[in-house]
Amino acid sequence: MAITGSIHTFHIPVMGLAYTIDSPIRVAQYGISSVISIIDDDLVEKMRAFYCRKLQLPYTEISKKNRNHRAERIMHYLNLVDIIVKEKFEAYKNELIQSRPALEHYISMLPNKSELKKKLQEFIVEGMHLKDAFKAFIHKNLYPGSIDVNIMTKIDKDNFSGDDQLPIEYNDAHAAFRGFAGSTLHSSLVFSAGMNPRLYGYVEHFKDFFPDANLEIKKKIILKVSDYRSAFIQGSFLAKKGIWVSEYRIESGLNCGGHAFATNGHLLGPILQEFKDKKEELIQSTHALLIQALGAKKLPVPPKPFPLKISVQGGVGTAGEHSFLLEHYHIDSVGWGSPFLLVPEATMVDNDTRQLLINAKESDFYLSNISPLGVPFNSVKGVSNDYWKQKRIDERKAGSSCPKKFLALNKDYDERGMCTASKKYQDIKLKELSAEKEYMSADEFRERKKKITEKACLCVGLANSGYLANDIPVKGQQQGVVICPGPNLAYFDKEVSLAEMIRHIYGNAHVMTQSQRPNMFIKELKMYVEYLKKEIAGFRGAVTSVQIKKWDSFKSNLLEGIRYYEEVLLVEEHFREIWQQLQEQLEWYKSIVEKIAVKEEPATAEAIPR
């Protein structure tokens, strides 16, 4: 018999540059899908060299002198990962066939309601686990997790050869995309950070993203989105080119790791409800556009819509929350990111940084302004990058040497682009600031200087942990480590095994020791309330009617979200034990939001509870 459906109901999202760079090699044999960042081709090349040495495979470096080096490095690394995963998966299947303890361990990691789990247990009870029927069942129903990749669409810098600008296909995101497109992978590419029309248009140059004669799509597109409107616009844009979006990955605007793209007060619960209510509409509307485009291209046209998955990530931390998302919103998969930073079997984190995360308290996680993209960035206090950055500031050498230039996107002073974390850029801005010093107060001068120098070199900082974890030499200017966990990690404070974390996800273990952790929806609400209050209090300049309207809309959306949670969360069986607590918290936040002034008066600095 064949078991349908995914093996697991969770996935490991992309984290930083290095933290999930080899996660498929670590976890795919268990049926767990994970996502690799393919922004940094230097890191990718070093990881290919590392695994070739480790596995005694031939390795020839792909030099930067090769104009197409970025795409080729990425393609060859992904091909290597594909080979390793397939070999590990075959070996693991044989281990399950030959070893009852291994089989029992595997069964313990499967979802409780899994048909696969139930059938494997039957084989053991009936003493059939050594029979040919069992072997056939294993080979037919087990498959590795998907080796997915992520491209942040904003990281698409123009590149040059001497003084000549290279064609657009050599832009950073375009070249990374071409590397995935040319690989042997049969998996998905996650586009994050919004729509890049030029990059989306590039997709239609590669046949693997279109249905073949058997109506199979070898390489699929996943869009990470913050709301339904964004999904509809981007999905329609791609459908008009004959490209089907196979999954929309909804992420909390603030209660997530990495860059935080805040919505206008729209909370995760109402957003998920809209996707649930309008999923069929989304499918039918994009299918109509798709078949028209495929017909015009004379490509195979599906008689019915391709499958469409909806997944979610950002702040989930308990089995109850996980089950609620699956059952109430009909979610296909839930992303568990930051907690896996404490699982050495799943992610690549150096020992010092992992220990920092273990010891970090709720107050240590904060939304920073360190990203050169100018987007709020989730951070944790005490990372080594903070030390080295401040040391350069104290020595009047602020800024990074900017060796990789992936974020060199500011063109105010150079048409080729400069990174706002670079010394070159900060020297210019600090010189301009000094020229204006006599016209401002000391406090204003310090504040403006901090805004210039607080930017961090993410390209190096987000990769260094991978080098340190594998004893790969770190060359160039010392940047230390940057890590970008979501605030939910505050409630996990010990290193755990992969099996323990999986059992926690499915409610068969409990690895959190924090008893005061807020519900994920309440935590996000708290962050949005704080975000609005801070934005109003920190606003400089004349308050226009447009700005007031924006704040009013934000406030109204928060109140609407609170009303929604009062109707949904307070009757949800998964949260029965905390109904009273939820009710008190929702009432409190409603009173806080109602008091927020959105005109000339500053937001009140009233304490916010858990």
XYZ file of C-alpha atoms in Angstrom:
610
model
C 0.000 0.000 0.000
C 1.043 3.621 -0.539
C 0.743 6.215 2.226
C -0.200 9.672 0.976
C 0.737 13.000 2.529
C 3.932 14.435 3.962
C 6.008 12.461 6.441
C 6.276 15.436 8.795
C 4.026 18.418 9.468
C 6.888 20.856 10.094
C 9.834 22.204 8.129
C 13.039 24.051 9.065
C 13.055 27.490 7.403
C 16.160 29.257 6.158
C 18.173 30.876 8.952
C 20.903 33.401 8.259
C 23.500 32.430 5.679
C 25.270 29.557 7.411
C 22.884 28.172 10.014
C 20.941 25.941 7.593
C 23.532 25.798 4.802
C 23.885 22.017 5.275
C 20.691 21.183 7.176
C 19.407 18.848 4.406
C 22.567 16.758 4.807
C 21.803 16.538 8.519
C 18.042 15.876 8.553
C 16.637 15.046 5.095
C 17.035 11.280 5.569
C 14.336 11.480 8.266
C 11.861 13.062 5.848
C 12.422 16.579 7.216
C 12.449 19.425 4.691
C 14.772 22.380 5.225
C 15.906 25.475 3.355
C 19.420 26.525 2.293
C 20.364 30.166 1.727
C 22.187 30.530 -1.590
C 23.068 34.208 -1.243
C 26.728 33.694 -0.326
C 28.619 31.828 -3.036
C 31.891 32.127 -1.051
C 30.338 30.214 1.853
C 28.760 27.740 -0.562
C 32.131 27.070 -2.195
C 33.878 26.581 1.148
C 31.156 24.156 2.249
C 31.578 22.181 -0.977
C 35.307 21.962 -0.319
C 34.634 20.950 3.299
C 32.298 18.077 2.392
C 34.496 16.896 -0.466
C 37.426 16.624 1.956
C 35.256 14.972 4.609
C 33.861 12.377 2.190
C 37.089 12.038 0.185
C 35.492 13.245 -3.028
C 37.349 15.061 -5.826
C 37.249 18.859 -5.582
C 38.322 21.590 -7.979
C 37.856 25.167 -6.870
C 35.610 27.385 -8.992
C 37.535 30.640 -9.262
C 36.034 34.104 -9.157
C 37.904 34.763 -12.381
C 35.153 32.741 -14.049
C 32.446 35.275 -14.930
C 29.758 32.682 -14.173
C 31.432 31.574 -10.944
C 28.496 32.482 -8.694
C 25.958 30.305 -10.536
C 28.434 27.444 -10.975
C 29.482 27.395 -7.317
C 25.863 27.235 -6.208
C 24.929 24.604 -8.783
C 27.834 22.312 -7.881
C 27.203 22.619 -4.138
C 23.504 21.824 -4.548
C 24.377 18.842 -6.738
C 26.752 17.618 -4.023
C 24.076 18.023 -1.351
C 21.660 16.104 -3.583
C 24.127 13.205 -3.913
C 24.921 13.099 -0.189
C 21.257 13.209 0.836
C 20.324 10.398 -1.543
C 23.158 8.208 -0.274
C 22.347 8.884 3.388
C 18.671 8.204 2.743
C 19.336 4.833 1.113
C 21.645 3.882 3.970
C 19.030 4.946 6.521
C 16.302 2.878 4.853
C 18.549 -0.170 5.015
C 19.234 0.540 8.675
C 15.495 0.654 9.385
C 15.032 -2.659 7.607
C 17.847 -4.333 9.514
C 17.546 -2.779 12.988
C 14.425 -2.872 15.139
C 15.819 -0.238 17.614
C 16.475 2.114 14.693
C 12.949 1.500 13.401
C 11.402 2.131 16.821
C 13.430 5.340 17.163
C 12.213 6.507 13.746
C 8.591 5.701 14.627
C 8.910 7.742 17.845
C 9.723 10.825 15.740
C 6.684 10.594 13.476
C 3.477 12.619 14.000
C 0.996 10.872 16.303
C -1.782 10.917 13.710
C 0.483 9.754 10.893
C -0.767 6.846 8.798
C 2.869 5.956 8.203
C 3.476 5.684 11.954
C 0.408 3.533 12.426
C 1.396 1.144 9.631
C 5.005 0.805 10.818
C 3.779 0.012 14.336
C 1.533 -2.690 12.877
C 4.515 -4.277 11.145
C 6.357 -4.494 14.482
C 3.361 -5.826 16.436
C 2.690 -8.469 13.819
C 6.358 -9.428 13.668
C 6.487 -8.513 9.979
C 9.345 -6.008 10.169
C 11.842 -8.477 8.714
C 9.621 -9.720 5.891
C 9.774 -8.789 2.222
C 6.439 -6.956 2.487
C 7.958 -4.626 5.077
C 11.006 -3.954 2.921
C 8.774 -3.142 -0.034
C 6.666 -0.853 2.143
C 9.746 1.060 3.336
C 11.053 1.565 -0.192
C 7.652 2.696 -1.447
C 6.560 5.046 1.334
C 9.669 6.675 2.752
C 11.301 9.605 1.000
C 13.806 12.253 2.025
C 12.877 15.769 3.051
C 13.018 18.396 0.348
C 16.297 20.250 -0.281
C 14.791 23.688 -0.752
C 16.696 26.939 -1.296
C 16.034 30.582 -0.486
C 16.732 33.759 -2.421
C 16.064 37.123 -0.813
C 14.792 39.053 -3.816
C 16.282 42.370 -2.677
C 19.818 40.931 -2.854
C 20.182 41.535 -6.578
C 23.134 43.875 -6.911
C 24.468 44.803 -10.360
C 27.944 43.419 -11.078
C 30.821 44.706 -13.163
C 33.804 43.489 -15.145
C 36.269 46.330 -14.933
C 34.301 49.439 -15.844
C 31.655 47.533 -17.786
C 28.370 46.559 -16.158
C 27.590 42.908 -16.742
C 24.228 41.797 -18.214
C 21.388 41.436 -15.716
C 21.712 37.648 -15.568
C 24.948 38.218 -13.609
C 23.162 40.204 -10.912
C 23.475 38.474 -7.528
C 19.942 37.078 -7.228
C 19.761 36.240 -10.934
C 23.018 34.286 -10.816
C 21.968 32.475 -7.631
C 18.686 31.555 -9.290
C 20.550 30.220 -12.323
C 22.647 28.046 -10.021
C 19.538 26.416 -8.572
C 17.894 26.153 -11.985
C 20.884 24.247 -13.364
C 21.144 21.856 -10.428
C 19.913 18.280 -10.259
C 17.516 19.087 -7.422
C 13.837 18.224 -7.662
C 12.708 20.736 -5.052
C 11.501 24.275 -4.398
C 12.923 27.765 -4.441
C 11.646 30.161 -1.778
C 11.451 33.801 -2.840
C 11.424 36.104 0.196
C 11.325 39.860 0.881
C 8.761 40.847 -1.728
C 8.402 40.962 -5.482
C 11.309 41.566 -7.849
C 9.660 41.774 -11.306
C 12.941 41.416 -13.203
C 13.897 38.320 -11.244
C 10.413 36.824 -11.543
C 10.576 37.415 -15.270
C 13.856 35.498 -15.386
C 12.120 32.344 -14.128
C 10.380 31.728 -17.443
C 13.741 31.197 -19.168
C 14.142 27.793 -17.466
C 12.063 24.788 -18.474
C 12.218 22.999 -15.109
C 9.732 25.526 -13.672
C 7.081 24.630 -16.244
C 5.015 21.415 -16.340
C 6.532 18.642 -18.450
C 4.661 16.192 -20.682
C 3.544 14.274 -17.570
C 2.337 17.508 -15.958
C 5.119 17.302 -13.387
C 7.002 20.398 -12.265
C 10.611 19.536 -11.403
C 11.446 22.814 -9.694
C 8.704 24.649 -7.820
C 8.237 28.152 -6.509
C 7.381 29.016 -2.911
C 6.573 32.624 -2.035
C 7.159 33.885 1.486
C 4.410 36.444 2.080
C 3.001 38.540 4.905
C -0.618 38.794 3.756
C -3.185 37.549 1.245
C -3.029 40.632 -0.992
C 0.709 40.163 -1.521
C 0.163 36.486 -2.331
C -2.569 37.261 -4.853
C -0.517 39.949 -6.634
C 2.690 37.916 -6.818
C 0.932 34.657 -7.653
C -0.989 36.324 -10.481
C 2.171 37.957 -11.834
C 3.925 34.592 -12.077
C 0.853 32.752 -13.379
C 0.689 35.174 -16.309
C 4.145 33.906 -17.228
C 3.061 30.256 -16.969
C 4.649 29.737 -13.536
C 2.588 28.082 -10.798
C 3.235 29.041 -7.185
C 3.138 25.711 -5.354
C 3.170 27.125 -1.835
C 2.567 30.376 0.007
C 4.676 30.532 3.156
C 3.086 33.009 5.557
C 5.440 34.542 8.104
C 4.626 36.640 11.142
C 5.538 40.240 10.460
C 7.444 40.682 13.732
C 7.507 37.391 15.686
C 10.080 35.766 13.431
C 13.814 35.506 12.917
C 15.951 37.566 10.530
C 14.509 40.629 8.858
C 11.105 41.697 10.180
C 8.675 43.061 7.610
C 5.940 44.527 9.784
C 2.423 44.644 8.411
C 0.152 47.645 9.001
C -1.106 46.115 12.242
C -2.510 42.993 10.585
C -2.005 40.103 13.007
C -1.142 36.544 12.060
C -4.457 34.938 13.065
C -6.684 37.122 10.858
C -4.176 36.785 8.017
C -4.332 32.991 8.232
C -8.132 33.150 8.361
C -8.206 35.126 5.116
C -5.993 32.549 3.400
C -8.264 29.779 4.665
C -11.410 31.561 3.447
C -9.982 32.576 0.062
C -7.720 29.661 -0.791
C -10.065 28.267 -3.433
C -10.489 31.716 -4.952
C -6.701 32.078 -5.119
C -6.357 28.670 -6.758
C -9.026 29.260 -9.398
C -7.958 32.791 -10.310
C -4.284 31.900 -10.740
C -5.153 28.655 -12.532
C -7.143 30.616 -15.120
C -4.158 32.895 -15.750
C -1.782 29.926 -15.825
C -3.574 27.859 -18.462
C -3.888 30.920 -20.699
C -0.128 31.560 -20.447
C 0.816 27.899 -20.937
C -1.450 27.669 -23.948
C 0.174 30.724 -25.507
C 3.599 29.137 -24.948
C 2.359 25.841 -26.444
C 3.234 23.989 -23.233
C 1.264 21.195 -21.523
C -1.879 22.577 -19.902
C -3.210 20.925 -16.712
C -6.920 20.010 -16.844
C -7.281 21.031 -13.209
C -5.254 23.262 -10.874
C -1.950 22.032 -9.527
C -1.847 21.421 -5.755
C -1.389 24.519 -3.618
C 0.056 24.386 -0.097
C -0.233 26.968 2.643
C 2.425 26.979 5.361
C 3.161 29.309 8.256
C 6.124 30.223 10.438
C 7.030 32.686 13.148
C 6.919 32.186 16.898
C 5.351 28.746 17.226
C 6.726 26.943 20.259
C 4.328 24.329 21.627
C 2.582 21.228 20.362
C -0.761 22.897 21.069
C 0.060 25.868 18.861
C 1.395 23.543 16.173
C -1.769 21.412 16.174
C -4.022 24.472 16.242
C -2.389 25.905 13.128
C -2.749 22.601 11.281
C -6.312 21.886 12.301
C -7.978 25.294 12.531
C -6.395 26.914 9.464
C -5.798 23.702 7.468
C -2.096 24.510 7.241
C 0.066 22.011 5.349
C 3.307 22.623 7.252
C 4.506 24.736 10.181
C 7.956 26.285 10.171
C 10.037 25.735 13.303
C 13.138 27.872 12.946
C 14.917 29.407 15.937
C 14.415 26.454 18.365
C 16.447 24.301 15.976
C 19.450 26.581 16.573
C 19.770 24.623 19.834
C 19.818 21.286 17.968
C 23.392 20.528 16.821
C 22.167 17.653 14.659
C 20.063 20.046 12.566
C 21.883 23.383 12.278
C 25.424 24.693 12.045
C 26.157 27.019 14.982
C 29.524 27.508 16.682
C 29.692 26.499 20.350
C 30.101 30.005 21.795
C 27.117 31.376 19.899
C 24.928 28.402 20.768
C 25.819 28.843 24.445
C 24.928 32.537 24.172
C 21.493 31.552 22.837
C 21.004 29.025 25.623
C 21.726 31.642 28.287
C 19.833 34.519 26.657
C 16.758 35.826 28.478
C 13.621 37.442 27.119
C 15.109 40.935 27.524
C 18.152 39.966 25.420
C 16.148 39.504 22.225
C 15.329 42.740 20.440
C 14.426 44.295 17.107
C 17.524 46.140 15.914
C 18.480 48.590 13.183
C 21.742 46.857 12.286
C 20.717 45.672 8.810
C 22.144 47.661 5.880
C 18.820 47.050 4.112
C 17.161 49.517 6.484
C 14.679 46.858 7.609
C 14.248 45.950 11.315
C 16.381 42.924 12.125
C 15.872 40.451 14.972
C 18.970 40.309 17.150
C 20.258 39.038 20.488
C 22.547 40.944 22.845
C 26.106 39.767 23.362
C 27.063 38.413 19.947
C 30.742 38.777 19.104
C 29.948 41.109 16.209
C 28.792 43.720 18.738
C 32.235 43.685 20.369
C 34.257 44.064 17.179
C 31.925 46.680 15.723
C 32.114 48.785 18.890
C 35.899 48.371 19.041
C 36.239 49.941 15.591
C 33.861 52.747 16.561
C 35.918 53.484 19.713
C 39.103 53.520 17.614
C 37.447 55.916 15.127
C 37.559 53.257 12.426
C 33.802 52.625 12.171
C 32.505 50.427 9.401
C 33.340 47.169 7.656
C 35.888 46.526 4.946
C 32.922 45.116 2.963
C 34.642 42.161 1.267
C 31.530 40.493 -0.188
C 29.354 43.471 -1.164
C 26.077 41.507 -1.374
C 24.321 44.403 0.390
C 26.151 47.172 -1.502
C 22.838 48.523 -2.772
C 22.990 52.224 -1.811
C 23.826 54.388 -4.828
C 23.898 57.824 -3.178
C 27.676 58.135 -3.628
C 28.620 55.422 -6.094
C 26.637 54.125 -9.078
C 28.038 50.649 -8.438
C 26.499 50.666 -4.990
C 27.838 50.893 -1.454
C 26.847 49.051 1.702
C 25.718 51.316 4.519
C 27.720 49.116 6.924
C 30.950 49.723 4.992
C 33.746 51.999 6.229
C 33.722 53.802 2.900
C 30.056 54.763 3.281
C 30.236 55.542 6.995
C 33.313 57.752 6.544
C 31.319 59.900 4.115
C 28.259 60.078 6.374
C 30.325 60.836 9.510
C 32.184 63.612 7.683
C 28.853 65.126 6.617
C 27.563 64.825 10.181
C 30.643 66.547 11.616
C 30.131 69.460 9.237
C 26.629 69.929 10.684
C 27.588 69.338 14.331
C 27.444 72.985 15.387
C 23.789 73.192 14.319
C 22.509 70.413 16.588
C 22.431 69.427 20.225
C 24.843 66.900 21.690
C 22.006 64.389 22.077
C 20.939 64.756 18.462
C 24.537 64.382 17.297
C 24.982 61.155 19.282
C 21.679 59.777 17.995
C 22.524 60.495 14.355
C 26.034 59.097 14.741
C 24.625 55.898 16.230
C 22.251 55.494 13.279
C 25.242 55.604 10.949
C 27.624 53.323 12.854
C 25.194 50.714 14.199
C 24.914 48.979 10.818
C 26.600 45.562 10.839
C 28.319 43.545 8.134
C 25.698 40.809 7.786
C 27.392 39.195 4.793
C 30.368 38.170 6.929
C 28.694 38.015 10.352
C 25.924 35.634 9.272
C 28.455 33.269 7.660
C 31.208 33.224 10.298
C 29.451 30.784 12.629
C 29.614 28.153 9.908
C 33.340 28.639 9.493
C 33.957 28.491 13.248
C 31.786 25.390 13.675
C 33.826 23.508 11.079
C 37.285 24.943 11.863
C 37.406 26.697 8.501
C 39.834 29.653 8.658
C 38.140 33.058 8.799
C 40.118 35.532 6.718
C 39.986 39.292 6.489
C 38.773 41.896 8.952
C 37.401 40.469 12.214
C 33.615 40.796 12.187
C 32.619 38.174 14.743
C 29.259 36.417 14.530
C 25.812 37.836 13.794
C 22.811 35.647 14.544
C 19.167 36.532 14.002
C 16.854 34.358 16.138
C 13.218 35.165 16.675
C 12.175 36.273 20.180
C 10.509 32.890 20.722
C 13.961 31.397 21.379
C 13.967 33.117 24.795
C 11.823 30.269 26.113
C 14.184 27.479 25.021
C 17.278 27.330 27.196
C 19.114 24.082 26.655
C 20.752 22.076 23.914
C 18.489 19.249 22.775
C 18.701 16.317 20.400
C 16.877 16.197 17.096
C 14.593 13.425 18.376
C 13.739 15.441 21.505
C 12.824 18.530 19.497
C 10.645 16.536 17.113
C 8.849 14.849 19.987
C 8.310 18.295 21.528
C 6.723 19.503 18.294
C 4.316 16.561 18.303
C 3.478 16.744 22.004
C 5.404 13.649 23.109
C 8.050 15.552 25.100
C 8.561 19.011 26.557
C 11.919 20.732 26.112
C 10.964 24.230 27.318
C 11.674 25.108 30.940
C 10.107 28.571 30.749
C 6.684 28.343 32.381
C 5.765 31.969 31.657
C 6.010 31.816 27.887
C 3.160 33.769 26.262
C 0.968 32.238 23.580
C 2.443 32.893 20.120
C -0.476 35.103 19.074
C -0.263 37.161 22.275
C 3.499 37.574 21.853
C 3.039 38.900 18.337
C 0.262 41.242 19.490
C 2.574 42.592 22.219
C 5.307 43.222 19.659
C 2.938 45.068 17.333
C 1.635 47.265 20.144
C 5.193 48.132 21.148
C 6.085 48.753 17.500
C 3.264 51.265 17.027
C 3.985 53.059 20.300
C 7.672 53.323 19.456
C 6.991 54.569 15.939
C 4.680 57.322 17.168
C 6.955 58.334 20.048
C 10.038 58.404 17.812
C 8.431 60.280 14.923
C 10.277 63.472 13.966
C 8.891 66.303 11.912
C 5.416 67.580 11.169
C 2.624 65.061 11.661
C 0.604 65.091 8.446
C -2.927 63.878 7.864
C -1.484 61.030 5.776
C 0.673 59.904 8.704
C -2.259 60.148 11.114
C -4.389 58.086 8.742
C -1.656 55.432 8.608
C -1.440 55.202 12.403
C -5.230 55.153 12.695
C -5.359 52.256 10.248
C -2.641 50.403 12.193
C -4.548 50.922 15.432
C -7.860 49.814 13.898
C -6.261 46.668 12.515
C -4.887 45.818 15.949
C -8.298 46.228 17.568
C -9.898 44.142 14.828
C -7.289 41.451 15.429
C -8.000 41.460 19.171
C -11.723 41.029 18.515
C -10.911 38.117 16.207
C -8.811 36.421 18.886
C -11.586 36.882 21.437
C -13.885 34.923 19.128
C -11.378 32.210 18.182
C -8.753 31.642 20.877
C -11.091 31.788 23.865
C -13.051 28.739 22.658
C -10.172 26.759 21.180
C -9.661 23.420 22.942
C -5.900 23.469 22.342
C -5.722 26.491 24.658
C -8.298 25.437 27.264
C -5.778 25.569 30.115
C -4.949 29.213 29.421
C -8.381 30.575 28.460
C -8.576 32.891 31.469
C -5.042 34.138 30.933
C -5.738 34.783 27.240
C -8.912 36.692 28.066
C -7.113 38.918 30.568
C -4.271 39.598 28.157
C -6.585 40.448 25.269
C -8.594 42.809 27.457
C -5.388 44.472 28.633
C -4.037 44.995 25.108
C -7.372 46.317 23.934
C -7.246 48.970 26.639
C -3.638 49.848 25.749
C -4.355 50.176 22.034
C -7.457 52.273 22.635
C -5.357 54.726 24.666
C -2.701 55.176 21.977
C -2.909 58.711 20.619
C -2.319 58.977 16.893
C -2.259 62.761 16.618
C 0.288 65.166 18.084
C 0.306 63.537 21.530
C 3.131 61.008 22.090
C 2.293 57.399 22.826
C 2.114 56.658 26.531
C 5.018 54.657 27.918
C 2.787 52.267 29.820
C 4.151 48.919 30.861
C 3.004 45.947 28.801
C 2.521 42.590 30.487
C 3.280 39.145 29.170
